[in-house]
Amino acid sequence: MHLRKIPYSLVATDTAAIAANTDSSNPSSRSQRFSTAHHHLSEITPIVPCNPHFTHETPPWTPYGYTLWHPLIASSQNLSEYHEILLPSFLYEDLLRCHSAWVSTSRIHTSLLNDVVETLQCTKSGKKLAGLLDGKRQWFIRLDQMSPKDSPMGGKLPSSTCEDVITKICSSMRAYGCLTREFEDARKDGREMEIKLVLNPWDEGMDAGKEFRVFVAPPAAKTGREAIAAEFEVSAISQYRWPMGFEAPWGFDLERTVELVDVGAKKVLEDIVSYAEKELSEEIMGLLLRYGFSYDVALQQDGSVQLVEINPFGALSGCGACLFNWVLDGKVLYGLEEPEFTVTVEEEG
């Protein structure tokens, strides 16, 4: 895999441009070079043409839900326990009221928060959750699609109480997007919405600086024929914390880091495909083949690589391309050119 070192000055300039951009009408214009998402079809088609077995589409969330892959992730991370709590669907309106209060006043009144927690704890799932959130044990929490890590109320910190969990969810725009998307999907499908809450034991060692995003294109984009799972290949890898200069972790040098992550990411890909074939439906595998996927991995001190989560793929998706641009680097990301591993480094002397 070819290593491409991107001067940090270019990344810093791009980060500044994102911060200065106020054009919310065109999401793809938020970045001039890196970590783009939500491109238009007209942008990517000239770079990566459609063919009889591949076309650019906005992928559904169906094959990327965290709970689908939770057993594989737990195994990869050697988790001793993990939990999934299905919150009652009627809690949706209560959560939205708390979110509205947060947006309006930057706070959630104690009485409102207590009402939601009391309502939750009167349910079977709420009682189970209360047993886990005992104020002592520390948990990483997330919804099926995203975590509330953008919450200014400790979104990147562990959770220990029900009040803490509700506060983070209701003060997170990421969580709000997950909830409203699930509500709309359930309405369209004529089913009851599902609010899935995930709890994993808190890991102090998790560090975005040691994480990488791995891209796996739909095989038909390259082959032009009907795809099979054996054709999945890693097309590109980027450092995950793209706006910051890369520092090789655990005392490895850059070249060794690239080698370990490259080898480890390909082993994780084998695990993903094997798990999907054995544990998931043909429909899910069909969606992965049609739309592709990306996944985040974390390098460990012993040189191994652990799976963090599965994400969507593609220029029309909401998946951030990190140190790539879905259009400018389209041929690489879609597997039409040599695979690349990108990091950003300070310019030498």
Short mmCIF file of C-alpha atoms in Angstrom, two decimals:
data_model
loop_
_atom_site.label_atom_id
_atom_site.label_comp_id
_atom_site.label_asym_id
_atom_site.label_seq_id
_atom_site.Cartn_x
_atom_site.Cartn_y
_atom_site.Cartn_z
CA MET A 1 0.00 0.00 0.00
CA HIS A 2 1.41 3.37 -1.05
CA LEU A 3 2.07 5.82 1.81
CA ARG A 4 1.10 9.42 1.06
CA LYS A 5 2.32 12.06 3.49
CA ILE A 6 0.21 15.22 3.40
CA PRO A 7 1.87 18.43 4.64
CA TYR A 8 0.12 19.62 7.78
CA SER A 9 -0.03 23.17 6.39
CA LEU A 10 -2.52 21.97 3.75
CA VAL A 11 -4.69 20.31 6.38
CA ALA A 12 -4.57 23.39 8.62
CA THR A 13 -5.65 25.60 5.73
CA ASP A 14 -8.54 23.26 4.96
CA THR A 15 -9.62 23.14 8.59
CA ALA A 16 -9.69 26.94 8.68
CA ALA A 17 -11.77 26.99 5.49
CA ILE A 18 -14.32 24.61 7.04
CA ALA A 19 -14.60 26.84 10.11
CA ALA A 20 -15.08 29.93 7.96
CA ASN A 21 -17.65 28.39 5.59
CA THR A 22 -21.18 29.60 6.25
CA ASP A 23 -22.86 28.09 3.17
CA SER A 24 -25.14 25.46 4.71
CA SER A 25 -27.06 25.04 1.42
CA ASN A 26 -24.29 22.90 -0.05
CA PRO A 27 -22.86 20.47 2.52
CA SER A 28 -20.14 19.27 0.13
CA SER A 29 -18.70 22.79 0.02
CA ARG A 30 -17.83 22.63 3.72
CA SER A 31 -14.35 21.42 2.83
CA GLN A 32 -12.15 22.35 -0.08
CA ARG A 33 -9.92 19.32 0.12
CA PHE A 34 -10.27 16.87 3.02
CA SER A 35 -12.93 14.90 4.89
CA THR A 36 -15.72 15.65 2.44
CA ALA A 37 -19.14 13.96 2.46
CA HIS A 38 -22.59 14.33 0.87
CA HIS A 39 -21.36 15.09 -2.64
CA HIS A 40 -23.71 15.44 -5.59
CA LEU A 41 -24.03 12.70 -8.20
CA SER A 42 -22.74 15.07 -10.88
CA GLU A 43 -19.48 15.51 -8.99
CA ILE A 44 -18.46 11.88 -8.64
CA THR A 45 -19.81 10.28 -11.85
CA PRO A 46 -17.13 11.79 -14.15
CA ILE A 47 -14.43 10.43 -11.82
CA VAL A 48 -15.93 7.01 -11.10
CA PRO A 49 -18.38 6.10 -13.90
CA CYS A 50 -21.44 3.98 -13.27
CA ASN A 51 -21.75 0.62 -15.02
CA PRO A 52 -24.48 -2.05 -15.44
CA HIS A 53 -23.72 -3.45 -11.97
CA PHE A 54 -22.80 -0.28 -10.09
CA THR A 55 -24.35 3.13 -9.65
CA HIS A 56 -23.73 5.90 -7.13
CA GLU A 57 -26.48 6.03 -4.52
CA THR A 58 -26.99 7.34 -1.02
CA PRO A 59 -26.63 4.24 1.16
CA PRO A 60 -29.29 3.32 3.72
CA TRP A 61 -28.26 2.91 7.36
CA THR A 62 -29.59 -0.66 7.46
CA PRO A 63 -26.29 -2.58 7.03
CA TYR A 64 -24.20 -0.31 9.27
CA GLY A 65 -26.15 -0.34 12.55
CA TYR A 66 -23.82 -0.83 15.50
CA THR A 67 -25.96 -3.52 17.10
CA LEU A 68 -25.73 -5.65 13.94
CA TRP A 69 -21.98 -5.84 14.41
CA HIS A 70 -21.82 -5.60 18.20
CA PRO A 71 -20.79 -9.24 18.83
CA LEU A 72 -17.94 -8.96 16.32
CA ILE A 73 -16.79 -5.63 17.78
CA ALA A 74 -16.97 -7.02 21.31
CA SER A 75 -14.91 -10.04 20.27
CA SER A 76 -12.34 -7.87 18.51
CA GLN A 77 -11.99 -5.64 21.59
CA ASN A 78 -12.03 -8.56 24.05
CA LEU A 79 -14.97 -7.08 25.95
CA SER A 80 -15.92 -9.12 29.00
CA GLU A 81 -19.50 -7.86 28.78
CA TYR A 82 -21.63 -5.53 26.71
CA HIS A 83 -25.29 -4.55 26.72
CA GLU A 84 -28.01 -3.41 24.36
CA ILE A 85 -31.11 -1.82 25.87
CA LEU A 86 -34.20 -1.24 23.74
CA LEU A 87 -35.73 1.92 25.16
CA PRO A 88 -39.53 2.25 24.94
CA SER A 89 -40.58 4.06 21.76
CA PHE A 90 -42.89 6.40 23.69
CA LEU A 91 -39.78 7.93 25.22
CA TYR A 92 -39.10 9.59 21.86
CA GLU A 93 -41.41 12.54 22.55
CA ASP A 94 -39.89 13.05 26.00
CA LEU A 95 -36.38 13.03 24.56
CA LEU A 96 -37.38 15.57 21.93
CA ARG A 97 -38.82 17.86 24.61
CA CYS A 98 -35.53 17.72 26.48
CA HIS A 99 -33.64 18.38 23.27
CA SER A 100 -35.84 21.40 22.48
CA ALA A 101 -35.21 22.74 25.96
CA TRP A 102 -31.48 22.32 25.46
CA VAL A 103 -31.53 24.08 22.07
CA SER A 104 -33.61 26.96 23.46
CA THR A 105 -31.88 27.54 26.78
CA SER A 106 -28.63 25.51 26.74
CA ARG A 107 -29.89 23.59 29.76
CA ILE A 108 -32.37 20.88 30.65
CA HIS A 109 -34.37 21.81 33.73
CA THR A 110 -33.93 19.33 36.56
CA SER A 111 -37.67 18.69 36.86
CA LEU A 112 -37.96 17.86 33.16
CA LEU A 113 -34.94 15.56 33.30
CA ASN A 114 -36.24 13.83 36.42
CA ASP A 115 -39.63 13.24 34.79
CA VAL A 116 -38.00 11.49 31.83
CA VAL A 117 -35.75 9.37 34.05
CA GLU A 118 -38.66 8.38 36.31
CA THR A 119 -40.78 7.44 33.28
CA LEU A 120 -37.94 5.34 31.89
CA GLN A 121 -37.23 3.58 35.18
CA CYS A 122 -40.84 2.48 35.46
CA THR A 123 -40.36 0.29 32.36
CA LYS A 124 -38.74 -3.15 32.16
CA SER A 125 -35.85 -1.88 30.04
CA GLY A 126 -35.44 1.14 32.31
CA LYS A 127 -35.11 -1.07 35.37
CA LYS A 128 -32.42 -3.12 33.60
CA LEU A 129 -30.64 0.09 32.64
CA ALA A 130 -30.83 1.42 36.20
CA GLY A 131 -29.10 -1.72 37.42
CA LEU A 132 -26.17 -1.03 35.11
CA LEU A 133 -26.05 2.73 35.68
CA ASP A 134 -25.50 2.54 39.41
CA GLY A 135 -23.37 5.67 39.71
CA LYS A 136 -20.20 3.63 40.11
CA ARG A 137 -19.58 1.61 36.97
CA GLN A 138 -18.42 3.57 33.93
CA TRP A 139 -19.80 2.96 30.45
CA PHE A 140 -19.28 4.07 26.90
CA ILE A 141 -22.75 4.77 25.51
CA ARG A 142 -24.09 5.20 21.99
CA LEU A 143 -27.22 4.82 19.91
CA ASP A 144 -27.33 2.32 17.06
CA GLN A 145 -26.09 4.82 14.48
CA MET A 146 -23.92 7.26 16.41
CA SER A 147 -22.58 8.19 19.83
CA PRO A 148 -23.41 11.52 21.53
CA LYS A 149 -19.74 12.48 21.55
CA ASP A 150 -20.60 16.00 20.35
CA SER A 151 -22.58 16.71 23.52
CA PRO A 152 -21.02 19.61 25.46
CA MET A 153 -22.24 17.85 28.60
CA GLY A 154 -19.42 15.33 28.70
CA GLY A 155 -20.14 13.55 25.45
CA LYS A 156 -16.63 12.12 25.32
CA LEU A 157 -16.62 11.07 28.97
CA PRO A 158 -17.92 7.85 30.58
CA SER A 159 -21.52 7.56 31.78
CA SER A 160 -22.54 6.24 35.19
CA THR A 161 -26.17 7.34 35.76
CA CYS A 162 -29.47 7.44 33.87
CA GLU A 163 -29.52 11.23 34.25
CA ASP A 164 -26.11 11.41 32.61
CA VAL A 165 -27.20 9.25 29.66
CA ILE A 166 -30.41 11.22 29.02
CA THR A 167 -28.56 14.53 29.29
CA LYS A 168 -25.91 13.48 26.77
CA ILE A 169 -28.44 12.14 24.27
CA CYS A 170 -30.65 15.22 24.52
CA SER A 171 -27.77 17.71 24.18
CA SER A 172 -26.23 15.97 21.15
CA MET A 173 -27.08 16.93 17.58
CA ARG A 174 -25.70 13.57 16.44
CA ALA A 175 -28.09 11.72 18.74
CA TYR A 176 -30.96 14.01 17.69
CA GLY A 177 -30.28 13.12 14.06
CA CYS A 178 -30.28 9.41 14.91
CA LEU A 179 -33.59 9.64 16.74
CA THR A 180 -35.41 11.65 14.08
CA ARG A 181 -34.03 9.45 11.28
CA GLU A 182 -35.23 6.29 13.04
CA PHE A 183 -38.63 7.90 13.64
CA GLU A 184 -39.02 8.72 9.95
CA ASP A 185 -37.76 5.31 8.82
CA ALA A 186 -40.19 3.56 11.15
CA ARG A 187 -43.05 5.72 9.90
CA LYS A 188 -42.23 4.93 6.26
CA ASP A 189 -41.89 1.21 7.00
CA GLY A 190 -45.09 1.09 9.03
CA ARG A 191 -43.37 -0.26 12.14
CA GLU A 192 -42.70 0.86 15.69
CA MET A 193 -39.51 2.83 16.08
CA GLU A 194 -36.60 1.26 17.94
CA ILE A 195 -34.37 3.30 20.25
CA LYS A 196 -31.36 1.07 20.80
CA LEU A 197 -28.93 2.10 23.51
CA VAL A 198 -25.53 0.40 23.62
CA LEU A 199 -23.36 0.15 26.74
CA ASN A 200 -19.75 -1.04 26.59
CA PRO A 201 -17.34 -0.97 29.54
CA TRP A 202 -15.42 2.30 29.50
CA ASP A 203 -11.89 1.91 28.11
CA GLU A 204 -9.48 4.64 29.16
CA GLY A 205 -7.08 3.44 26.47
CA MET A 206 -9.38 4.35 23.57
CA ASP A 207 -7.70 7.24 21.76
CA ALA A 208 -8.71 8.69 18.39
CA GLY A 209 -5.03 9.38 17.74
CA LYS A 210 -4.51 5.62 17.44
CA GLU A 211 -7.49 5.06 15.16
CA PHE A 212 -7.70 4.75 11.39
CA ARG A 213 -10.55 4.75 8.85
CA VAL A 214 -10.48 1.92 6.33
CA PHE A 215 -12.36 2.15 3.01
CA VAL A 216 -13.87 -0.83 1.16
CA ALA A 217 -15.53 0.05 -2.14
CA PRO A 218 -18.38 -1.90 -3.73
CA PRO A 219 -16.46 -4.39 -5.91
CA ALA A 220 -18.57 -3.77 -9.00
CA ALA A 221 -17.29 -0.19 -9.19
CA LYS A 222 -13.96 -1.68 -10.27
CA THR A 223 -14.92 -4.94 -11.96
CA GLY A 224 -18.10 -3.90 -13.76
CA ARG A 225 -19.65 -7.29 -13.02
CA GLU A 226 -21.95 -8.71 -10.38
CA ALA A 227 -20.05 -8.64 -7.10
CA ILE A 228 -19.27 -11.41 -4.63
CA ALA A 229 -17.96 -11.09 -1.07
CA ALA A 230 -14.57 -12.56 -1.96
CA GLU A 231 -13.93 -9.44 -4.06
CA PHE A 232 -14.03 -7.00 -1.13
CA GLU A 233 -10.67 -5.24 -0.86
CA VAL A 234 -9.22 -2.40 1.19
CA SER A 235 -8.91 0.55 -1.19
CA ALA A 236 -7.52 3.16 1.24
CA ILE A 237 -6.68 3.89 4.87
CA SER A 238 -6.46 7.28 6.59
CA GLN A 239 -5.56 8.42 10.06
CA TYR A 240 -8.87 9.04 11.80
CA ARG A 241 -8.01 12.28 13.63
CA TRP A 242 -7.27 13.99 10.35
CA PRO A 243 -7.10 17.68 11.45
CA MET A 244 -4.02 16.99 13.62
CA GLY A 245 -0.47 16.07 12.77
CA PHE A 246 0.11 12.33 12.99
CA GLU A 247 2.23 10.89 15.76
CA ALA A 248 3.06 7.20 15.50
CA PRO A 249 1.77 5.54 18.71
CA TRP A 250 3.35 3.06 21.09
CA GLY A 251 6.88 4.00 20.06
CA PHE A 252 6.49 2.59 16.54
CA ASP A 253 7.97 4.59 13.67
CA LEU A 254 5.70 5.69 10.83
CA GLU A 255 6.64 2.88 8.46
CA ARG A 256 6.05 0.23 11.12
CA THR A 257 2.72 1.80 12.03
CA VAL A 258 1.60 1.72 8.40
CA GLU A 259 2.65 -1.91 8.07
CA LEU A 260 0.85 -3.01 11.24
CA VAL A 261 -2.37 -1.14 10.44
CA ASP A 262 -2.36 -2.33 6.82
CA VAL A 263 -1.97 -5.98 7.82
CA GLY A 264 -4.36 -5.68 10.76
CA ALA A 265 -7.04 -3.87 8.77
CA LYS A 266 -7.03 -6.60 6.12
CA LYS A 267 -7.40 -9.25 8.82
CA VAL A 268 -10.34 -7.29 10.24
CA LEU A 269 -11.87 -7.18 6.75
CA GLU A 270 -11.70 -10.97 6.62
CA ASP A 271 -13.44 -11.10 10.00
CA ILE A 272 -16.15 -8.69 8.85
CA VAL A 273 -16.90 -10.70 5.71
CA SER A 274 -16.86 -14.00 7.60
CA TYR A 275 -19.17 -12.63 10.30
CA ALA A 276 -21.58 -11.20 7.73
CA GLU A 277 -21.74 -14.50 5.84
CA LYS A 278 -22.30 -16.59 8.99
CA GLU A 279 -24.36 -14.34 11.25
CA LEU A 280 -26.18 -11.78 9.10
CA SER A 281 -28.84 -12.09 6.43
CA GLU A 282 -28.33 -12.32 2.68
CA GLU A 283 -30.06 -8.95 2.49
CA ILE A 284 -27.35 -7.30 4.62
CA MET A 285 -24.57 -8.85 2.55
CA GLY A 286 -26.33 -7.72 -0.60
CA LEU A 287 -26.46 -4.14 0.70
CA LEU A 288 -22.75 -4.21 1.61
CA LEU A 289 -21.90 -5.46 -1.88
CA ARG A 290 -24.09 -2.79 -3.44
CA TYR A 291 -22.95 0.20 -1.40
CA GLY A 292 -19.58 -0.79 0.09
CA PHE A 293 -18.59 0.13 3.63
CA SER A 294 -15.86 1.69 5.73
CA TYR A 295 -14.73 0.78 9.22
CA ASP A 296 -12.63 2.27 11.98
CA VAL A 297 -9.83 0.35 13.65
CA ALA A 298 -7.57 1.06 16.61
CA LEU A 299 -3.90 0.06 16.79
CA GLN A 300 -2.93 -1.70 20.03
CA GLN A 301 0.39 -1.70 21.88
CA ASP A 302 1.05 -5.32 20.92
CA GLY A 303 0.76 -4.41 17.24
CA SER A 304 -2.70 -5.90 16.76
CA VAL A 305 -5.68 -3.99 15.41
CA GLN A 306 -9.18 -3.86 16.91
CA LEU A 307 -12.47 -3.08 15.16
CA VAL A 308 -14.20 0.07 16.45
CA GLU A 309 -17.29 0.36 14.22
CA ILE A 310 -18.71 -0.10 10.72
CA ASN A 311 -19.66 2.97 8.67
CA PRO A 312 -21.21 3.76 5.28
CA PHE A 313 -19.14 4.32 2.13
CA GLY A 314 -19.38 6.58 -0.86
CA ALA A 315 -19.35 10.12 -2.14
CA LEU A 316 -23.11 10.47 -1.64
CA SER A 317 -22.94 9.15 1.93
CA GLY A 318 -22.42 11.06 5.15
CA CYS A 319 -19.18 9.21 5.84
CA GLY A 320 -16.32 11.65 6.30
CA ALA A 321 -13.38 10.82 4.03
CA CYS A 322 -10.77 11.92 6.64
CA LEU A 323 -7.55 12.76 4.73
CA PHE A 324 -9.22 11.94 1.42
CA ASN A 325 -11.70 13.78 -0.76
CA TRP A 326 -14.45 11.58 -2.21
CA VAL A 327 -14.17 13.27 -5.60
CA LEU A 328 -10.52 14.32 -5.94
CA ASP A 329 -9.39 10.93 -4.58
CA GLY A 330 -12.33 9.05 -6.03
CA LYS A 331 -10.31 6.65 -8.17
CA VAL A 332 -8.30 5.56 -5.14
CA LEU A 333 -11.26 5.26 -2.76
CA TYR A 334 -13.32 3.27 -5.26
CA GLY A 335 -10.44 0.88 -5.98
CA LEU A 336 -9.59 2.07 -9.50
CA GLU A 337 -6.02 3.02 -8.60
CA GLU A 338 -3.31 1.76 -6.25
CA PRO A 339 -4.41 1.67 -2.59
CA GLU A 340 -3.16 4.56 -0.46
CA PHE A 341 -2.44 5.06 3.22
CA THR A 342 -2.58 8.76 4.17
CA VAL A 343 -1.19 10.60 7.18
CA THR A 344 -0.51 14.28 7.75
CA VAL A 345 2.96 15.30 8.88
CA GLU A 346 4.80 18.49 9.71
CA GLU A 347 7.05 19.65 6.89
CA GLU A 348 10.71 18.88 7.45
CA GLY A 349 13.19 21.71 8.02
#
